[in-house]
JSON list of C-alpha atoms in Angstrom, two decimals:
[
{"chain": "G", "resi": 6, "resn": "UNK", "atom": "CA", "xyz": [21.41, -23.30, -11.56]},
{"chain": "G", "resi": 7, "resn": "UNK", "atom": "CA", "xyz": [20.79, -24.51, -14.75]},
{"chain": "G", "resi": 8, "resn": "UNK", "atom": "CA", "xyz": [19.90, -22.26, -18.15]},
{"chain": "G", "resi": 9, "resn": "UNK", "atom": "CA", "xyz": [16.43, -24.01, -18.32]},
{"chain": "G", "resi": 10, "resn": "UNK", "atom": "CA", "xyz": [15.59, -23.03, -14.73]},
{"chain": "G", "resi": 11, "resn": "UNK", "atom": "CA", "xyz": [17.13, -19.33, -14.90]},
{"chain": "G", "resi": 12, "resn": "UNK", "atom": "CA", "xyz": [14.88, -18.43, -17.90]},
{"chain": "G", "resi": 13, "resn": "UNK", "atom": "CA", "xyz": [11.82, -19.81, -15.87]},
{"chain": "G", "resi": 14, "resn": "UNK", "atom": "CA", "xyz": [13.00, -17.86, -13.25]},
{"chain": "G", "resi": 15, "resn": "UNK", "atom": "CA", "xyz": [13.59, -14.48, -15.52]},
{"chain": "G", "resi": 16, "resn": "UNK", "atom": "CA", "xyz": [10.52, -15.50, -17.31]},
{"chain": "G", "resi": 17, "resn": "UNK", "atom": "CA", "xyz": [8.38, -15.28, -14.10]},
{"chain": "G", "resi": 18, "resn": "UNK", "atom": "CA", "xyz": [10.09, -12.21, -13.04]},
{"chain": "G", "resi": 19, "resn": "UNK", "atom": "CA", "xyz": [9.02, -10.44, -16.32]},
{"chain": "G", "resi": 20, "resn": "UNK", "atom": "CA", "xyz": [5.09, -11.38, -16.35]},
{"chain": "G", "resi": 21, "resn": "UNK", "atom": "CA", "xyz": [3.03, -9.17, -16.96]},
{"chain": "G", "resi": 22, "resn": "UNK", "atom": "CA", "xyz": [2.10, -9.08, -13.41]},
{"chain": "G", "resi": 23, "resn": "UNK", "atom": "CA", "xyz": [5.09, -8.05, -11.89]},
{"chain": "G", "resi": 24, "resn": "UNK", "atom": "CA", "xyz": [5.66, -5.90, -14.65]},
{"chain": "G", "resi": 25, "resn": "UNK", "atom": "CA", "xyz": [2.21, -4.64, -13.67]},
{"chain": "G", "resi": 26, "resn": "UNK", "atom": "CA", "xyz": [4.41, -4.11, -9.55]},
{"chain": "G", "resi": 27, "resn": "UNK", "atom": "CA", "xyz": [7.39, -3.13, -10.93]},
{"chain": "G", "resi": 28, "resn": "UNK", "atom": "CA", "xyz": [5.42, 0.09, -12.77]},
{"chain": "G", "resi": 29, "resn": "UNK", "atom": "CA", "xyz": [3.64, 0.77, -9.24]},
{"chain": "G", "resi": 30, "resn": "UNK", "atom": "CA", "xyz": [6.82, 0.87, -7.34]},
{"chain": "G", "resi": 31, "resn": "UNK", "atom": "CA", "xyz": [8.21, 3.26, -10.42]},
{"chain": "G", "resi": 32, "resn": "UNK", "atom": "CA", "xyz": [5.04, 5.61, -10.27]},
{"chain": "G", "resi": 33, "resn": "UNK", "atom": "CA", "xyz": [6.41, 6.29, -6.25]},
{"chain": "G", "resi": 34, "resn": "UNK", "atom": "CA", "xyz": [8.92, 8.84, -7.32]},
{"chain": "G", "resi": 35, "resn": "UNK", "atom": "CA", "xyz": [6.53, 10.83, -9.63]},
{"chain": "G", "resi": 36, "resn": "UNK", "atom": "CA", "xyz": [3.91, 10.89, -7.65]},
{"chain": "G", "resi": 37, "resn": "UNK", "atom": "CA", "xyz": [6.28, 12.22, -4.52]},
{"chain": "G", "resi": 38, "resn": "UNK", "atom": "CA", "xyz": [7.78, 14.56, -7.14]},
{"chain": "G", "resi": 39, "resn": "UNK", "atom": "CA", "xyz": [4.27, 16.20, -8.27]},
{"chain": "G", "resi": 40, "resn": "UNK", "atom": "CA", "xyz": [3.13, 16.92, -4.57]},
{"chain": "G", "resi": 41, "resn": "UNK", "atom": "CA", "xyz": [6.85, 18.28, -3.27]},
{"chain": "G", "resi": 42, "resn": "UNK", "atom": "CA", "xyz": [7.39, 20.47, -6.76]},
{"chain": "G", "resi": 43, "resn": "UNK", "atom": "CA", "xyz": [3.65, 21.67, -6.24]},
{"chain": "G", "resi": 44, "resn": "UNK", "atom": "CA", "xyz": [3.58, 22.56, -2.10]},
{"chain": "G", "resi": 45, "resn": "UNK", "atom": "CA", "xyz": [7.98, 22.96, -1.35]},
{"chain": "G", "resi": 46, "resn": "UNK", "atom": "CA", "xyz": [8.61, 25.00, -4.59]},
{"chain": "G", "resi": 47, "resn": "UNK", "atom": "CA", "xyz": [5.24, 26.56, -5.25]},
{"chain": "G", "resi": 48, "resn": "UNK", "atom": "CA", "xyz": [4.76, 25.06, -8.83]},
{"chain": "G", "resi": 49, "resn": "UNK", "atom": "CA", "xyz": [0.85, 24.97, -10.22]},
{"chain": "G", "resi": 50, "resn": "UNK", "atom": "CA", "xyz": [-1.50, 22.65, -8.68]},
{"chain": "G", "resi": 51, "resn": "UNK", "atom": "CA", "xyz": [-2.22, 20.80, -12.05]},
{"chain": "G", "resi": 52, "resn": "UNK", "atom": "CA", "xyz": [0.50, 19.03, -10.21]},
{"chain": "G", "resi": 53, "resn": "UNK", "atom": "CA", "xyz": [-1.35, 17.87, -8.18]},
{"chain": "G", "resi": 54, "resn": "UNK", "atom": "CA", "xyz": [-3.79, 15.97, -10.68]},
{"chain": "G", "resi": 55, "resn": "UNK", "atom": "CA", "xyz": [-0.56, 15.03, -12.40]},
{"chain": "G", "resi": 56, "resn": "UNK", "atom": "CA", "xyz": [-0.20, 13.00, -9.06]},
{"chain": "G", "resi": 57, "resn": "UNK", "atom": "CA", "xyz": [-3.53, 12.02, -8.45]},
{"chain": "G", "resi": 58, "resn": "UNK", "atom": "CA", "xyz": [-3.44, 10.52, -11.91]},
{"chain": "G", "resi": 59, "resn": "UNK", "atom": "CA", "xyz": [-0.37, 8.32, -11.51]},
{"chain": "G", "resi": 60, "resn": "UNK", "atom": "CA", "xyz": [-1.26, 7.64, -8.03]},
{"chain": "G", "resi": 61, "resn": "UNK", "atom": "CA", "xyz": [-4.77, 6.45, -9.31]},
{"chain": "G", "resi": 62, "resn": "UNK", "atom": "CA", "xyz": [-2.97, 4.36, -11.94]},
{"chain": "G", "resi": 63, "resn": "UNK", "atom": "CA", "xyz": [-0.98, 2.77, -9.42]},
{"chain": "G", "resi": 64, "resn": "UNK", "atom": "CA", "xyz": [-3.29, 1.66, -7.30]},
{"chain": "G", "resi": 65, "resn": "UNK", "atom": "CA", "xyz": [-5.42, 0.03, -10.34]},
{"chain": "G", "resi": 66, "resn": "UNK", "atom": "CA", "xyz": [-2.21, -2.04, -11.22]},
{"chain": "G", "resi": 67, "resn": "UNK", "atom": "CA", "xyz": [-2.59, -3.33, -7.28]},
{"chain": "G", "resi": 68, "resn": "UNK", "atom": "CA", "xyz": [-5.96, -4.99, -8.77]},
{"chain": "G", "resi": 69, "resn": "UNK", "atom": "CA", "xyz": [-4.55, -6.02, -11.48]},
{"chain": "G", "resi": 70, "resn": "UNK", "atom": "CA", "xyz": [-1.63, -7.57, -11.03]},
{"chain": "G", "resi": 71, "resn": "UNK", "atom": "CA", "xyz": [-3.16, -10.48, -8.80]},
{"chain": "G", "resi": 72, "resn": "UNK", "atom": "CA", "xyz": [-6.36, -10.86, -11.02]},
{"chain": "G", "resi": 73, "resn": "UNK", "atom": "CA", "xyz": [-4.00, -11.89, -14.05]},
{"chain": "G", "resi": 74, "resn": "UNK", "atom": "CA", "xyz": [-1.74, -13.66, -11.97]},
{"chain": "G", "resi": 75, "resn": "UNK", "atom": "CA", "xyz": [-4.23, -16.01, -11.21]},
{"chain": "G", "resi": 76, "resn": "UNK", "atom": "CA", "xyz": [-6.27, -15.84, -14.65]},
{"chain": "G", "resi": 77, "resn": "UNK", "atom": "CA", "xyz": [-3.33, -16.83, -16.25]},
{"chain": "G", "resi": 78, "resn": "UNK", "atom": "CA", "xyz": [-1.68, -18.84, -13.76]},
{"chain": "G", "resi": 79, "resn": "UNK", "atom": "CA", "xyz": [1.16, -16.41, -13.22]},
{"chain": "G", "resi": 80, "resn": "UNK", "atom": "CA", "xyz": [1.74, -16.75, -9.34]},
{"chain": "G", "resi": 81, "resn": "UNK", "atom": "CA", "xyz": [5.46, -16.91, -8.29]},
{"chain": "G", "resi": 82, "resn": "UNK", "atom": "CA", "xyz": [7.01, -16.64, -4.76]},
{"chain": "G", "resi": 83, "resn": "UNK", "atom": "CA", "xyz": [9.03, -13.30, -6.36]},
{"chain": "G", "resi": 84, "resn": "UNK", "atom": "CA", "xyz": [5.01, -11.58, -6.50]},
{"chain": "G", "resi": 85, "resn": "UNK", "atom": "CA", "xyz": [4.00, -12.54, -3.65]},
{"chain": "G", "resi": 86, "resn": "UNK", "atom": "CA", "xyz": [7.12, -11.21, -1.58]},
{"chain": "G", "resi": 87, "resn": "UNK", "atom": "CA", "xyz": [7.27, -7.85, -4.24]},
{"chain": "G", "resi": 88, "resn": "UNK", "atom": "CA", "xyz": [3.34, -7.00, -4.46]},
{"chain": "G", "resi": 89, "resn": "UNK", "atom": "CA", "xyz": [2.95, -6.14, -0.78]},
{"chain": "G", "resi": 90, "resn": "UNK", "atom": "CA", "xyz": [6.38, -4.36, -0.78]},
{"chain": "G", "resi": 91, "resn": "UNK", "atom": "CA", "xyz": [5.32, -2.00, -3.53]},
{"chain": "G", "resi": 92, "resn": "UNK", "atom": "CA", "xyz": [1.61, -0.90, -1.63]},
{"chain": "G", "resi": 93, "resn": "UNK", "atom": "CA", "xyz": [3.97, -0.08, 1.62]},
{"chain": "G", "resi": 94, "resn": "UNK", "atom": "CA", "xyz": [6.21, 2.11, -0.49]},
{"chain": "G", "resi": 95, "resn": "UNK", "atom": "CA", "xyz": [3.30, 3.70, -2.69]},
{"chain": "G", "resi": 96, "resn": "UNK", "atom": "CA", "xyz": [1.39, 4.70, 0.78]},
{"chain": "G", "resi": 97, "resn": "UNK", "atom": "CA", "xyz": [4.12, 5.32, 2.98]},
{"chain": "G", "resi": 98, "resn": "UNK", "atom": "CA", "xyz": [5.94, 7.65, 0.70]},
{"chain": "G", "resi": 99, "resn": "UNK", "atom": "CA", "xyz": [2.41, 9.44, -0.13]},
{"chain": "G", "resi": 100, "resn": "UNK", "atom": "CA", "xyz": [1.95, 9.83, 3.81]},
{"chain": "G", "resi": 101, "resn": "UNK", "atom": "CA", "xyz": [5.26, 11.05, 4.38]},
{"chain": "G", "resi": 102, "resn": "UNK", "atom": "CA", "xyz": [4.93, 13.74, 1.40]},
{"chain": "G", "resi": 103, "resn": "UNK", "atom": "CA", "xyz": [1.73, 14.67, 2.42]},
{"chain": "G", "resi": 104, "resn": "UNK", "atom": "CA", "xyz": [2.44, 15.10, 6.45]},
{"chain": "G", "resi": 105, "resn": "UNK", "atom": "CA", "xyz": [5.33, 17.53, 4.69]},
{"chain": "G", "resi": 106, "resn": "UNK", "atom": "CA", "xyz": [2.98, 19.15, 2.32]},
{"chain": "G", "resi": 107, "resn": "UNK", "atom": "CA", "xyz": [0.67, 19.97, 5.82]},
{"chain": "G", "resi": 108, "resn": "UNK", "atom": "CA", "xyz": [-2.54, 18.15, 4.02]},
{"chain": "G", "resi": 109, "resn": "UNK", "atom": "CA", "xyz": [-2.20, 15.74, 6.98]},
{"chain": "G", "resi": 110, "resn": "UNK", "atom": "CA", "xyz": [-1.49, 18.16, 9.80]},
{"chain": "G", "resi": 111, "resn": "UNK", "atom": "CA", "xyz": [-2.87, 18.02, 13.51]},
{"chain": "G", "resi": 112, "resn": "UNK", "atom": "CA", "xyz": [-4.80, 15.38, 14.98]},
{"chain": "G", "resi": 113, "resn": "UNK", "atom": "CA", "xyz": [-5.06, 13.57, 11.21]},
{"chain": "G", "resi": 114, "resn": "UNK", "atom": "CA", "xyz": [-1.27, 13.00, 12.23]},
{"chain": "G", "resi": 115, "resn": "UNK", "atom": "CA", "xyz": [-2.21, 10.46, 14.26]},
{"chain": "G", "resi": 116, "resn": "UNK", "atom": "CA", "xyz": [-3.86, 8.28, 11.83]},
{"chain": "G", "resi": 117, "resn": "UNK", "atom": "CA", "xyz": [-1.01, 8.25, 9.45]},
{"chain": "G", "resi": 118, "resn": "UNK", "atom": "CA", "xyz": [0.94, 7.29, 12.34]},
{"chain": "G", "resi": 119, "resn": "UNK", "atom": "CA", "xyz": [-1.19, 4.73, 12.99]},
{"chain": "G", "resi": 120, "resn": "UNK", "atom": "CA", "xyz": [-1.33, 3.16, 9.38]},
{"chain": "G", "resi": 121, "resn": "UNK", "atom": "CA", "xyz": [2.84, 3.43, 9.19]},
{"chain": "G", "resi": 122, "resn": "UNK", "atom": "CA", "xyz": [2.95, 1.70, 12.28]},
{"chain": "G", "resi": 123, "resn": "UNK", "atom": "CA", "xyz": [0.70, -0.98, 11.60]},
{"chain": "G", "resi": 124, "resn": "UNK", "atom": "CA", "xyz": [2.05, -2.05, 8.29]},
{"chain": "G", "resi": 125, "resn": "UNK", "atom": "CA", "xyz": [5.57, -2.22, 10.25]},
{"chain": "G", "resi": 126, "resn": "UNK", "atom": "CA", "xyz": [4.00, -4.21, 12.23]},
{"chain": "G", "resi": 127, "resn": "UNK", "atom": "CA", "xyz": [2.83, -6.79, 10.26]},
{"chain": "G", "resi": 128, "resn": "UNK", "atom": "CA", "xyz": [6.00, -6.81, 8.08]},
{"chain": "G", "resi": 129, "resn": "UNK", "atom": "CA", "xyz": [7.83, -8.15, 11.47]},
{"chain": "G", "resi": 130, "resn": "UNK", "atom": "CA", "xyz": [5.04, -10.77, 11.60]},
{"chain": "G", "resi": 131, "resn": "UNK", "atom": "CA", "xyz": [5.23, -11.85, 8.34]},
{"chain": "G", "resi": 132, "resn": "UNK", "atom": "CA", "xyz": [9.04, -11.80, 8.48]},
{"chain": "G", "resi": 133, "resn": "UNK", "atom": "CA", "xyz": [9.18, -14.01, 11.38]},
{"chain": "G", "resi": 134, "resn": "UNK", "atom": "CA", "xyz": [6.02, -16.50, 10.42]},
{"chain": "G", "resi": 135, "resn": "UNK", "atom": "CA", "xyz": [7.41, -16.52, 7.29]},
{"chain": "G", "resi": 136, "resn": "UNK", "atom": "CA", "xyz": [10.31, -18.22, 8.81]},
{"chain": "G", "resi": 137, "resn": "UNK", "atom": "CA", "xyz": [8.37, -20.97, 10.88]},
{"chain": "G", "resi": 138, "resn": "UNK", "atom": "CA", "xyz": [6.48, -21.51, 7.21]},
{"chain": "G", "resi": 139, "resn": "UNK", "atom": "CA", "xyz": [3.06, -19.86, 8.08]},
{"chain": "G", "resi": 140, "resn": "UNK", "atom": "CA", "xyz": [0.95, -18.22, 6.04]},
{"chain": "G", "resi": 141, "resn": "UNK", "atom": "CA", "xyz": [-1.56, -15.47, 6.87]},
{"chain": "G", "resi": 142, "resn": "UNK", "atom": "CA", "xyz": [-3.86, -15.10, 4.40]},
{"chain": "G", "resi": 143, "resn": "UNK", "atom": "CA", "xyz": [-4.85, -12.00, 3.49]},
{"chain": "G", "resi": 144, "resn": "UNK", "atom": "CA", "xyz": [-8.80, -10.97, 4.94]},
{"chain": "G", "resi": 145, "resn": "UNK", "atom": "CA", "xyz": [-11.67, -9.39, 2.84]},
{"chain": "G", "resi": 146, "resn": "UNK", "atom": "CA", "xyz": [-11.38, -6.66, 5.60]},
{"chain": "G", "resi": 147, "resn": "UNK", "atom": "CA", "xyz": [-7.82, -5.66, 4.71]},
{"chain": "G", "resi": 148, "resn": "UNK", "atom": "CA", "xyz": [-8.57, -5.95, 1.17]},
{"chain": "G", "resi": 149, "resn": "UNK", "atom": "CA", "xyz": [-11.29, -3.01, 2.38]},
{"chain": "G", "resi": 150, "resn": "UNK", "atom": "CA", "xyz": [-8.66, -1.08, 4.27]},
{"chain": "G", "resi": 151, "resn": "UNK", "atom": "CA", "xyz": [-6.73, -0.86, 1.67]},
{"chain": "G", "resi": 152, "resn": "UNK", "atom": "CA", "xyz": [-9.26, 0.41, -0.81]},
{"chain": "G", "resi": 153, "resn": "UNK", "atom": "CA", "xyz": [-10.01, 3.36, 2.03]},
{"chain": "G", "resi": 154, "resn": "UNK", "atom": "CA", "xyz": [-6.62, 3.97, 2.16]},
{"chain": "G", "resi": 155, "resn": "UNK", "atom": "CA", "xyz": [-5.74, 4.57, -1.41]},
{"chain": "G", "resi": 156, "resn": "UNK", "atom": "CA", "xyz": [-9.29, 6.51, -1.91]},
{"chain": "G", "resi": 157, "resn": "UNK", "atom": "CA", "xyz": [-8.01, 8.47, 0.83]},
{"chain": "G", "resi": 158, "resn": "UNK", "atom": "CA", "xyz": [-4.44, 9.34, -0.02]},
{"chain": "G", "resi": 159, "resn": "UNK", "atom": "CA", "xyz": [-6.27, 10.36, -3.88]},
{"chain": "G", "resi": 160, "resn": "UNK", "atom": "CA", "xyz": [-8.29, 12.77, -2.37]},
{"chain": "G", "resi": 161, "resn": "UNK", "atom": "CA", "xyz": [-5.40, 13.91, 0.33]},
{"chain": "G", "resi": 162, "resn": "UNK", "atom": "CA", "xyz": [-3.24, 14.04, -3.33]},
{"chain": "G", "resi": 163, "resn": "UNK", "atom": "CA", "xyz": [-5.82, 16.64, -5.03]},
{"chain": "G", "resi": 164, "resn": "UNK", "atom": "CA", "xyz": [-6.31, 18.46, -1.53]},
{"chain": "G", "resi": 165, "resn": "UNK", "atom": "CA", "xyz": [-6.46, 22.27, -2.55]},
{"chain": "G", "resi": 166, "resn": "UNK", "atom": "CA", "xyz": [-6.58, 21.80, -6.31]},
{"chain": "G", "resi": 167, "resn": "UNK", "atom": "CA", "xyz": [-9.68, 19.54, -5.75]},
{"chain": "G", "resi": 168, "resn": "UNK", "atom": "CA", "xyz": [-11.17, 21.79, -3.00]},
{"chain": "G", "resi": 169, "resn": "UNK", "atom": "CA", "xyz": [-11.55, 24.74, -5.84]},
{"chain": "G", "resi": 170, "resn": "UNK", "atom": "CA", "xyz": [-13.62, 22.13, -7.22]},
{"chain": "G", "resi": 171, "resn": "UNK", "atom": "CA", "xyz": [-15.43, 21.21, -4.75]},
{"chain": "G", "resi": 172, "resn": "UNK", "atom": "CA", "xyz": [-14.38, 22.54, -1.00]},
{"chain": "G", "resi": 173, "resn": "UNK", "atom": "CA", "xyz": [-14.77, 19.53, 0.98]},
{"chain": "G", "resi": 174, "resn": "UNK", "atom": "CA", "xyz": [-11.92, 17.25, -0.97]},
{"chain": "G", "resi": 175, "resn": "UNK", "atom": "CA", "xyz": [-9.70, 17.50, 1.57]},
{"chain": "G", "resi": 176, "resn": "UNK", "atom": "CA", "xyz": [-12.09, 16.91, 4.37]},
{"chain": "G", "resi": 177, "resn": "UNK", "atom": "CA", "xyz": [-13.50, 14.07, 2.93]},
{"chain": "G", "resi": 178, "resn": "UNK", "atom": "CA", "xyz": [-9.64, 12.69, 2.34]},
{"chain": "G", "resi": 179, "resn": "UNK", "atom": "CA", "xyz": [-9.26, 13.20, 6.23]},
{"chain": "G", "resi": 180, "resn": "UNK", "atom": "CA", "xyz": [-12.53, 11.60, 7.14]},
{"chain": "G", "resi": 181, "resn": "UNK", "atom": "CA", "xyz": [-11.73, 8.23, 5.10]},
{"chain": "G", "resi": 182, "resn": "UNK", "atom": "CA", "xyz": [-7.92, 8.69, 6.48]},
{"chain": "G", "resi": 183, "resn": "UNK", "atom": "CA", "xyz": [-9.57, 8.30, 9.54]},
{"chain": "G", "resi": 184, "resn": "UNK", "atom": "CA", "xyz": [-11.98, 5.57, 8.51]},
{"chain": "G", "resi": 185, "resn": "UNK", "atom": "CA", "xyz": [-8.61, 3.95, 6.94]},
{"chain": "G", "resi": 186, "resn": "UNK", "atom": "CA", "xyz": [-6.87, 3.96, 10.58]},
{"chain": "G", "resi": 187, "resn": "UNK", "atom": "CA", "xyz": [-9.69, 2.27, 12.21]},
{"chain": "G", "resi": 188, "resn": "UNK", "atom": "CA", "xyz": [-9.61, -0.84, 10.08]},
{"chain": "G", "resi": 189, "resn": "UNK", "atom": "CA", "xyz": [-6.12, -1.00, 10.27]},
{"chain": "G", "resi": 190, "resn": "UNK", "atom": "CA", "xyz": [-5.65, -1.50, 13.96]},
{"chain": "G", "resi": 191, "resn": "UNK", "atom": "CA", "xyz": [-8.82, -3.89, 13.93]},
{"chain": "G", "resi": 192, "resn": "UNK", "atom": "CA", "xyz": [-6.80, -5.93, 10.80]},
{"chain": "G", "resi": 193, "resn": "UNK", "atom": "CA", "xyz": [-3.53, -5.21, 12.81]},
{"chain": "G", "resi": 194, "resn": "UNK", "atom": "CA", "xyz": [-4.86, -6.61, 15.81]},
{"chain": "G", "resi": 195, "resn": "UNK", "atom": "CA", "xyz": [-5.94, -9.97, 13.65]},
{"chain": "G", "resi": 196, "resn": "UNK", "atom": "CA", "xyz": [-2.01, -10.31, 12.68]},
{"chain": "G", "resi": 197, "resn": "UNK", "atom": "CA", "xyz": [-1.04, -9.75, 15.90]},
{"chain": "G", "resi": 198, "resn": "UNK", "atom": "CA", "xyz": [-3.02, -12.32, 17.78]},
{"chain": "G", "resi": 199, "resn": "UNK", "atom": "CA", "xyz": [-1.84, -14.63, 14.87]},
{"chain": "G", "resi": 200, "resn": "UNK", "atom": "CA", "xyz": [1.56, -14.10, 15.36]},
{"chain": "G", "resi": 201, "resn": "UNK", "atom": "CA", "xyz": [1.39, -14.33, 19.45]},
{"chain": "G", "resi": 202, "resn": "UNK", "atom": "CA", "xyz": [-0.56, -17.66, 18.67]},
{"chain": "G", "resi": 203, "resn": "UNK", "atom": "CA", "xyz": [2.58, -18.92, 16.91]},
{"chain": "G", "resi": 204, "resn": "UNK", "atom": "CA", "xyz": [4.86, -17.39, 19.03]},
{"chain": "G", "resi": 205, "resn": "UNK", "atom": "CA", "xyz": [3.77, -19.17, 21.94]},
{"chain": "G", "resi": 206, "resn": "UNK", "atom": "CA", "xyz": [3.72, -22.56, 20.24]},
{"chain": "G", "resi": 207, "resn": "UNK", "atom": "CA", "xyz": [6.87, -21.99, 19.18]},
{"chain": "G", "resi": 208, "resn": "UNK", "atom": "CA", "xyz": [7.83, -21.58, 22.68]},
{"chain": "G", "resi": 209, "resn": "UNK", "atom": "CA", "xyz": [6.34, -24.49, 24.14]},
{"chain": "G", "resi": 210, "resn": "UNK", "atom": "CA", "xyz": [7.51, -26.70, 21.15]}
]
């Protein structure tokens, strides 16, 4: 590799964009440490709008990076494989902490398990259509999932420090968790019959 072609490549990697990524998958550990000093150690709930905070900031810079990747003409193949790896982390790690936190507890169980399992599920896909050189483009109605499913996790995040505030914070955060699992097997299912399409043409070929 020549010098010209690794400073495009450390160039690309440093946009603001993935810098934009970068700070979203760095926001995981705070976030994970606000919730688990708050409900494992007993610390004050301001904690917990500490996390809800960060975790809102995060989630902004999930906008953001892609709008000024294409304003400005930023898209690399190093985004596009980072961006969706950093909103699996930020959820999954915010599920996890609050199924241990008992916020999610019961029945609500189930949808988190659902959501983990789904976005497994279409990391295998995209793993193995990546490989045959197909893309699936990303639908308006996972764009909408995912907005229900950080709005949920935000209000799961505040849970009893928002429900002094008003009570129904973490029922609404359950309701839209809920909401959240619904669209993801619908938009699970759509990556699924993708990949079986391929899969079988694959086959045949």
């Amino acid at each position: 590799m020549n010098i010209a072609t690794t400073r495009g490549t450390t160039s690309r990697a440093m946009s603001l964009p993935n810098i934009l990524t970068y700070g979203r998958i760095a926001a995981i550990p705070v976030v994970v440490g606000c919730i688990y000093a708050q409900s494992i150690m007993d610390y004050p709930l301001w904690l917990r709008w500490v996390a809800v905070a960060i975790f809102i900031g995060a989630a902004v810079t999930d906008y953001l990076d892609g709008y000024y990747a294409r304003i400005w003409n930023q898209q690399s193949a190093f985004g596009r494989m980072l961006d969706p790896i950093a909103d699996k982390l930020l959820v999954a790690s915010c599920l996890l902490m609050l199924a241990a936190d008992g916020i999610i507890h019961g029945w609500s169980l189930w949808a988190a398990i659902v959501i983990l399992c789904r976005e497994i599920l279409v990391s295998g896909l995209r793993e193995y259509l990546a490989a045959l050189r197909v893309s699936v483009p990303v639908t308006k109605l996972a764009k909408w999932k995912t907005t229900v499913q950080l709005v949920a996790i935000g209000f799961l995040l505040a849970g009893p420090a928002g429900d002094e505030v008003v009570p129904v914070v973490s029922l609404i955060g359950l309701g839209l968790l809920w909401a959240s699992a619904i669209l993801t097997m619908y938009t699970g299912y759509d990556y699924f019959r993708a990949g079986i399409h391929h899969l079988i043409k694959e086959d045949e070929g």
